[in-house]
Amino acid sequence: MRKKIAVITLNLNYANFLYKQLRQLFKDNIEIVAYSYEVEPITRLTYADLYIITVSSLYHMVKKYIPKGKKVIIPSHTITNSQYEQIVSIPSGTSVMVVNDTYESTIQTITLFHNLKINHLDFIPYYNGMKNVPDIDIAITPGESRHIPSRVKQVIDIGNRTIDADSLTEIAISLDLKHLLNEDYFKEHLENIKIVKSNLISLFDKSNMLEDQLLSLLNIMDDGIIITDSTGTVCACNNKALTVLRKENSIMNENISKIIPQVPYKDFFQTKTETKYRLIKVNNDTISIKTVPVISSGKTSGTLIIINNFYEKEKNQHKLRTQLLGKGHKAKHTFDDIITVNDDYIKIKILAEKRAKSDASVLITGESGTGKEMFAQAIHNASRRKRFPFVAVNCAAIPDNLLESELFGYEEGAFTGARRGGKIGLFEIAHNGTVFLDEIGEMNYNLQARLLRVLE
């Protein structure tokens, strides 16, 4: 039997948007009846299994029409990855008008942006009916461009905000449709929206939150997640964490000190501060671990622990770097390509083959055209680093004032003309691989000294 949902919104545009989204996600398992105050005042509501009300102010207007005991959800909202990219592409420091239909919706939208760490812009609220119009040229709106003042020169309409992962999970569980959360299309939708990770902590602190809802959210994460209470007892754990710890059975209700004894949890509760990632050994595996306090009423009520298999994470990072670099930065030549009958050259080749088995730095000297780069590529391909990038740098061809930023990279805004988002340095690109510094003697002496420190 299909479940019935009543969707109540302020405007018709968003009612139609939610109708389509819920239909796409829950398919023919639901029947939807949509109401909008923009069409007509709401004086009665149909009998439904679930009532979704888009803003809290609207709940007080319609609660008398909701049957007693029926489930009501006021969903939280988020934006998609593509909407996020539109916003972060705006130059840092820009004043931007955020426009929505009501004061409440406008403040919710700005709060969402801040929760998503979009902190490089100065957001100024504007809503329908506001008397004083800010003197700002750029406006962002989630599908409410009709309310943007005419004086605005640039309009960025990112489209309607979507229901966030927390609320979608709550809807699915409330309708006894949580099995749909495991469907590929549902997972793909959740991957395409921004998830505020702090939501996991707030969910944990809600007394009326169902355990199944939290677990469903945790299992979406790529990281291993463990949540403990103030005594260190595990009260939530996702499948990824069990995989990282090589646990076949649940670790629920076990004390975390027995599972990961290397972490000083007593000290952690006293400091109440987030710890940085560090490496530990668990079951002979190298694990990266980070701990985040769950604060409730000013007290640490638990811990959120993020863990990953370090080498698995590194392998995934390597795959991403490979995609980023495309087909470049590969060594073509091997020792089989170096053909000679010269006895001295044969000795050099044998020595190079031995050096390839070591991770030590190798100095190759010789006149131009004697095959230094060929030897460098052959050494790389004969080493255990052969599956990783080979990055060749002609130090003489890059100006001194640019060479340092090319080698070590830079962050956004590091200097005039710096690329938006910064740039990865060649040393980072060659992670686990080989950097071939050609014509190194032509480098500035100060830069040679810095480079020597890196090599040491």
mmCIF file with all atom_site columns, C-alpha atoms in Angstrom, residues 317-436:
data_model
loop_
_atom_site.group_PDB
_atom_site.id
_atom_site.type_symbol
_atom_site.label_atom_id
_atom_site.label_alt_id
_atom_site.label_comp_id
_atom_site.label_asym_id
_atom_site.label_entity_id
_atom_site.label_seq_id
_atom_site.pdbx_PDB_ins_code
_atom_site.Cartn_x
_atom_site.Cartn_y
_atom_site.Cartn_z
_atom_site.occupancy
_atom_site.B_iso_or_equiv
_atom_site.pdbx_formal_charge
_atom_site.auth_seq_id
_atom_site.auth_comp_id
_atom_site.auth_asym_id
_atom_site.auth_atom_id
_atom_site.pdbx_PDB_model_num
ATOM 1   C CA . GLN A 1 317 ? 44.670 9.659  -3.715  1.00 0.00 ? 317 GLN A CA 1
ATOM 2   C CA . HIS A 1 318 ? 47.114 8.317  -6.295  1.00 0.00 ? 318 HIS A CA 1
ATOM 3   C CA . LYS A 1 319 ? 44.235 7.347  -8.580  1.00 0.00 ? 319 LYS A CA 1
ATOM 4   C CA . LEU A 1 320 ? 42.813 10.863 -8.249  1.00 0.00 ? 320 LEU A CA 1
ATOM 5   C CA . ARG A 1 321 ? 46.218 12.399 -8.999  1.00 0.00 ? 321 ARG A CA 1
ATOM 6   C CA . THR A 1 322 ? 46.506 10.183 -12.052 1.00 0.00 ? 322 THR A CA 1
ATOM 7   C CA . GLN A 1 323 ? 43.109 11.410 -13.276 1.00 0.00 ? 323 GLN A CA 1
ATOM 8   C CA . LEU A 1 324 ? 44.156 14.997 -12.582 1.00 0.00 ? 324 LEU A CA 1
ATOM 9   C CA . LEU A 1 325 ? 47.421 14.670 -14.495 1.00 0.00 ? 325 LEU A CA 1
ATOM 10  C CA . GLY A 1 326 ? 45.982 12.719 -17.432 1.00 0.00 ? 326 GLY A CA 1
ATOM 11  C CA . LYS A 1 327 ? 48.539 10.809 -19.486 1.00 0.00 ? 327 LYS A CA 1
ATOM 12  C CA . GLY A 1 328 ? 51.517 13.082 -18.706 1.00 0.00 ? 328 GLY A CA 1
ATOM 13  C CA . HIS A 1 329 ? 54.380 12.583 -16.258 1.00 0.00 ? 329 HIS A CA 1
ATOM 14  C CA . LYS A 1 330 ? 55.283 9.068  -17.320 1.00 0.00 ? 330 LYS A CA 1
ATOM 15  C CA . ALA A 1 331 ? 58.736 7.626  -17.910 1.00 0.00 ? 331 ALA A CA 1
ATOM 16  C CA . LYS A 1 332 ? 58.985 6.030  -21.376 1.00 0.00 ? 332 LYS A CA 1
ATOM 17  C CA . HIS A 1 333 ? 62.486 4.553  -21.343 1.00 0.00 ? 333 HIS A CA 1
ATOM 18  C CA . THR A 1 334 ? 63.861 1.451  -19.604 1.00 0.00 ? 334 THR A CA 1
ATOM 19  C CA . PHE A 1 335 ? 67.381 0.035  -19.355 1.00 0.00 ? 335 PHE A CA 1
ATOM 20  C CA . ASP A 1 336 ? 66.566 -2.116 -22.395 1.00 0.00 ? 336 ASP A CA 1
ATOM 21  C CA . ASP A 1 337 ? 66.506 1.086  -24.459 1.00 0.00 ? 337 ASP A CA 1
ATOM 22  C CA . ILE A 1 338 ? 70.095 1.920  -23.485 1.00 0.00 ? 338 ILE A CA 1
ATOM 23  C CA . ILE A 1 339 ? 72.211 -0.030 -25.996 1.00 0.00 ? 339 ILE A CA 1
ATOM 24  C CA . THR A 1 340 ? 75.999 0.305  -25.962 1.00 0.00 ? 340 THR A CA 1
ATOM 25  C CA . VAL A 1 341 ? 79.247 -1.605 -26.571 1.00 0.00 ? 341 VAL A CA 1
ATOM 26  C CA . ASN A 1 342 ? 81.342 0.895  -24.618 1.00 0.00 ? 342 ASN A CA 1
ATOM 27  C CA . ASP A 1 343 ? 82.805 -0.750 -21.487 1.00 0.00 ? 343 ASP A CA 1
ATOM 28  C CA . ASP A 1 344 ? 82.564 2.440  -19.376 1.00 0.00 ? 344 ASP A CA 1
ATOM 29  C CA . TYR A 1 345 ? 78.957 2.974  -20.436 1.00 0.00 ? 345 TYR A CA 1
ATOM 30  C CA . ILE A 1 346 ? 78.128 -0.645 -19.573 1.00 0.00 ? 346 ILE A CA 1
ATOM 31  C CA . LYS A 1 347 ? 79.589 -0.105 -16.075 1.00 0.00 ? 347 LYS A CA 1
ATOM 32  C CA . ILE A 1 348 ? 77.475 3.034  -15.656 1.00 0.00 ? 348 ILE A CA 1
ATOM 33  C CA . LYS A 1 349 ? 74.387 1.096  -16.736 1.00 0.00 ? 349 LYS A CA 1
ATOM 34  C CA . ILE A 1 350 ? 75.081 -1.699 -14.210 1.00 0.00 ? 350 ILE A CA 1
ATOM 35  C CA . LEU A 1 351 ? 75.630 0.894  -11.447 1.00 0.00 ? 351 LEU A CA 1
ATOM 36  C CA . ALA A 1 352 ? 72.372 2.657  -12.361 1.00 0.00 ? 352 ALA A CA 1
ATOM 37  C CA . GLU A 1 353 ? 70.463 -0.636 -12.207 1.00 0.00 ? 353 GLU A CA 1
ATOM 38  C CA . LYS A 1 354 ? 71.771 -1.153 -8.672  1.00 0.00 ? 354 LYS A CA 1
ATOM 39  C CA . ARG A 1 355 ? 70.855 2.409  -7.648  1.00 0.00 ? 355 ARG A CA 1
ATOM 40  C CA . ALA A 1 356 ? 67.304 1.853  -8.928  1.00 0.00 ? 356 ALA A CA 1
ATOM 41  C CA . LYS A 1 357 ? 66.711 -0.613 -6.101  1.00 0.00 ? 357 LYS A CA 1
ATOM 42  C CA . SER A 1 358 ? 67.361 2.148  -3.548  1.00 0.00 ? 358 SER A CA 1
ATOM 43  C CA . ASP A 1 359 ? 65.184 5.116  -2.549  1.00 0.00 ? 359 ASP A CA 1
ATOM 44  C CA . ALA A 1 360 ? 68.271 7.328  -2.169  1.00 0.00 ? 360 ALA A CA 1
ATOM 45  C CA . SER A 1 361 ? 68.692 10.455 -4.336  1.00 0.00 ? 361 SER A CA 1
ATOM 46  C CA . VAL A 1 362 ? 70.819 9.877  -7.449  1.00 0.00 ? 362 VAL A CA 1
ATOM 47  C CA . LEU A 1 363 ? 73.153 12.477 -9.028  1.00 0.00 ? 363 LEU A CA 1
ATOM 48  C CA . ILE A 1 364 ? 73.623 12.031 -12.785 1.00 0.00 ? 364 ILE A CA 1
ATOM 49  C CA . THR A 1 365 ? 76.352 14.164 -14.401 1.00 0.00 ? 365 THR A CA 1
ATOM 50  C CA . GLY A 1 366 ? 77.339 14.463 -18.037 1.00 0.00 ? 366 GLY A CA 1
ATOM 51  C CA . GLU A 1 367 ? 77.454 16.733 -21.034 1.00 0.00 ? 367 GLU A CA 1
ATOM 52  C CA . SER A 1 368 ? 74.317 17.703 -22.937 1.00 0.00 ? 368 SER A CA 1
ATOM 53  C CA . GLY A 1 369 ? 73.087 14.907 -25.196 1.00 0.00 ? 369 GLY A CA 1
ATOM 54  C CA . THR A 1 370 ? 74.695 12.060 -23.251 1.00 0.00 ? 370 THR A CA 1
ATOM 55  C CA . GLY A 1 371 ? 71.325 10.606 -22.146 1.00 0.00 ? 371 GLY A CA 1
ATOM 56  C CA . LYS A 1 372 ? 70.922 11.846 -18.571 1.00 0.00 ? 372 LYS A CA 1
ATOM 57  C CA . GLU A 1 373 ? 67.121 11.938 -18.778 1.00 0.00 ? 373 GLU A CA 1
ATOM 58  C CA . MET A 1 374 ? 67.033 8.499  -20.435 1.00 0.00 ? 374 MET A CA 1
ATOM 59  C CA . PHE A 1 375 ? 69.006 7.107  -17.477 1.00 0.00 ? 375 PHE A CA 1
ATOM 60  C CA . ALA A 1 376 ? 66.672 8.930  -15.055 1.00 0.00 ? 376 ALA A CA 1
ATOM 61  C CA . GLN A 1 377 ? 63.601 7.387  -16.711 1.00 0.00 ? 377 GLN A CA 1
ATOM 62  C CA . ALA A 1 378 ? 65.215 3.937  -16.765 1.00 0.00 ? 378 ALA A CA 1
ATOM 63  C CA . ILE A 1 379 ? 66.089 4.177  -13.055 1.00 0.00 ? 379 ILE A CA 1
ATOM 64  C CA . HIS A 1 380 ? 62.483 5.199  -12.296 1.00 0.00 ? 380 HIS A CA 1
ATOM 65  C CA . ASN A 1 381 ? 61.024 2.311  -14.313 1.00 0.00 ? 381 ASN A CA 1
ATOM 66  C CA . ALA A 1 382 ? 63.345 -0.185 -12.607 1.00 0.00 ? 382 ALA A CA 1
ATOM 67  C CA . SER A 1 383 ? 62.424 1.036  -9.124  1.00 0.00 ? 383 SER A CA 1
ATOM 68  C CA . ARG A 1 384 ? 59.458 0.287  -6.933  1.00 0.00 ? 384 ARG A CA 1
ATOM 69  C CA . ARG A 1 385 ? 58.201 3.784  -7.772  1.00 0.00 ? 385 ARG A CA 1
ATOM 70  C CA . LYS A 1 386 ? 57.499 2.890  -11.409 1.00 0.00 ? 386 LYS A CA 1
ATOM 71  C CA . ARG A 1 387 ? 53.684 2.909  -10.965 1.00 0.00 ? 387 ARG A CA 1
ATOM 72  C CA . PHE A 1 388 ? 53.836 6.520  -9.780  1.00 0.00 ? 388 PHE A CA 1
ATOM 73  C CA . PRO A 1 389 ? 54.560 9.798  -11.643 1.00 0.00 ? 389 PRO A CA 1
ATOM 74  C CA . PHE A 1 390 ? 57.883 10.697 -13.232 1.00 0.00 ? 390 PHE A CA 1
ATOM 75  C CA . VAL A 1 391 ? 58.148 14.492 -13.216 1.00 0.00 ? 391 VAL A CA 1
ATOM 76  C CA . ALA A 1 392 ? 60.937 16.109 -15.247 1.00 0.00 ? 392 ALA A CA 1
ATOM 77  C CA . VAL A 1 393 ? 61.834 19.748 -14.519 1.00 0.00 ? 393 VAL A CA 1
ATOM 78  C CA . ASN A 1 394 ? 64.245 21.820 -16.617 1.00 0.00 ? 394 ASN A CA 1
ATOM 79  C CA . CYS A 1 395 ? 65.531 24.187 -13.939 1.00 0.00 ? 395 CYS A CA 1
ATOM 80  C CA . ALA A 1 396 ? 67.305 26.391 -16.488 1.00 0.00 ? 396 ALA A CA 1
ATOM 81  C CA . ALA A 1 397 ? 64.089 26.998 -18.467 1.00 0.00 ? 397 ALA A CA 1
ATOM 82  C CA . ILE A 1 398 ? 62.046 28.373 -15.538 1.00 0.00 ? 398 ILE A CA 1
ATOM 83  C CA . PRO A 1 399 ? 62.791 31.870 -14.128 1.00 0.00 ? 399 PRO A CA 1
ATOM 84  C CA . ASP A 1 400 ? 64.130 31.922 -10.564 1.00 0.00 ? 400 ASP A CA 1
ATOM 85  C CA . ASN A 1 401 ? 61.145 33.885 -9.288  1.00 0.00 ? 401 ASN A CA 1
ATOM 86  C CA . LEU A 1 402 ? 58.753 31.178 -10.562 1.00 0.00 ? 402 LEU A CA 1
ATOM 87  C CA . LEU A 1 403 ? 60.795 28.045 -9.944  1.00 0.00 ? 403 LEU A CA 1
ATOM 88  C CA . GLU A 1 404 ? 60.098 27.905 -6.196  1.00 0.00 ? 404 GLU A CA 1
ATOM 89  C CA . SER A 1 405 ? 56.307 28.109 -6.678  1.00 0.00 ? 405 SER A CA 1
ATOM 90  C CA . GLU A 1 406 ? 56.492 25.481 -9.451  1.00 0.00 ? 406 GLU A CA 1
ATOM 91  C CA . LEU A 1 407 ? 58.418 23.056 -7.239  1.00 0.00 ? 407 LEU A CA 1
ATOM 92  C CA . PHE A 1 408 ? 56.602 23.576 -3.952  1.00 0.00 ? 408 PHE A CA 1
ATOM 93  C CA . GLY A 1 409 ? 53.216 24.894 -5.120  1.00 0.00 ? 409 GLY A CA 1
ATOM 94  C CA . TYR A 1 410 ? 51.243 27.732 -3.570  1.00 0.00 ? 410 TYR A CA 1
ATOM 95  C CA . GLU A 1 411 ? 47.882 28.559 -2.003  1.00 0.00 ? 411 GLU A CA 1
ATOM 96  C CA . GLU A 1 412 ? 45.244 30.888 -3.411  1.00 0.00 ? 412 GLU A CA 1
ATOM 97  C CA . GLY A 1 413 ? 46.190 34.554 -2.944  1.00 0.00 ? 413 GLY A CA 1
ATOM 98  C CA . ALA A 1 414 ? 49.847 33.767 -2.147  1.00 0.00 ? 414 ALA A CA 1
ATOM 99  C CA . PHE A 1 415 ? 50.970 36.438 -4.616  1.00 0.00 ? 415 PHE A CA 1
ATOM 100 C CA . THR A 1 416 ? 49.601 38.703 -7.346  1.00 0.00 ? 416 THR A CA 1
ATOM 101 C CA . GLY A 1 417 ? 48.408 36.585 -10.264 1.00 0.00 ? 417 GLY A CA 1
ATOM 102 C CA . ALA A 1 418 ? 48.214 33.373 -8.199  1.00 0.00 ? 418 ALA A CA 1
ATOM 103 C CA . ARG A 1 419 ? 45.766 30.862 -9.659  1.00 0.00 ? 419 ARG A CA 1
ATOM 104 C CA . ARG A 1 420 ? 42.352 30.597 -7.987  1.00 0.00 ? 420 ARG A CA 1
ATOM 105 C CA . GLY A 1 421 ? 42.414 27.646 -5.603  1.00 0.00 ? 421 GLY A CA 1
ATOM 106 C CA . GLY A 1 422 ? 46.243 27.608 -5.620  1.00 0.00 ? 422 GLY A CA 1
ATOM 107 C CA . LYS A 1 423 ? 48.435 25.135 -7.470  1.00 0.00 ? 423 LYS A CA 1
ATOM 108 C CA . ILE A 1 424 ? 49.913 21.735 -6.625  1.00 0.00 ? 424 ILE A CA 1
ATOM 109 C CA . GLY A 1 425 ? 53.712 21.763 -6.587  1.00 0.00 ? 425 GLY A CA 1
ATOM 110 C CA . LEU A 1 426 ? 55.724 19.358 -8.702  1.00 0.00 ? 426 LEU A CA 1
ATOM 111 C CA . PHE A 1 427 ? 57.016 17.594 -5.585  1.00 0.00 ? 427 PHE A CA 1
ATOM 112 C CA . GLU A 1 428 ? 53.438 16.862 -4.528  1.00 0.00 ? 428 GLU A CA 1
ATOM 113 C CA . ILE A 1 429 ? 52.508 15.753 -8.061  1.00 0.00 ? 429 ILE A CA 1
ATOM 114 C CA . ALA A 1 430 ? 55.422 13.293 -7.943  1.00 0.00 ? 430 ALA A CA 1
ATOM 115 C CA . HIS A 1 431 ? 54.279 11.863 -4.600  1.00 0.00 ? 431 HIS A CA 1
ATOM 116 C CA . ASN A 1 432 ? 55.713 8.314  -4.247  1.00 0.00 ? 432 ASN A CA 1
ATOM 117 C CA . GLY A 1 433 ? 57.331 8.739  -7.671  1.00 0.00 ? 433 GLY A CA 1
ATOM 118 C CA . THR A 1 434 ? 60.425 10.486 -9.062  1.00 0.00 ? 434 THR A CA 1
ATOM 119 C CA . VAL A 1 435 ? 61.397 14.125 -9.650  1.00 0.00 ? 435 VAL A CA 1
ATOM 120 C CA . PHE A 1 436 ? 64.125 14.607 -12.296 1.00 0.00 ? 436 PHE A CA 1
#
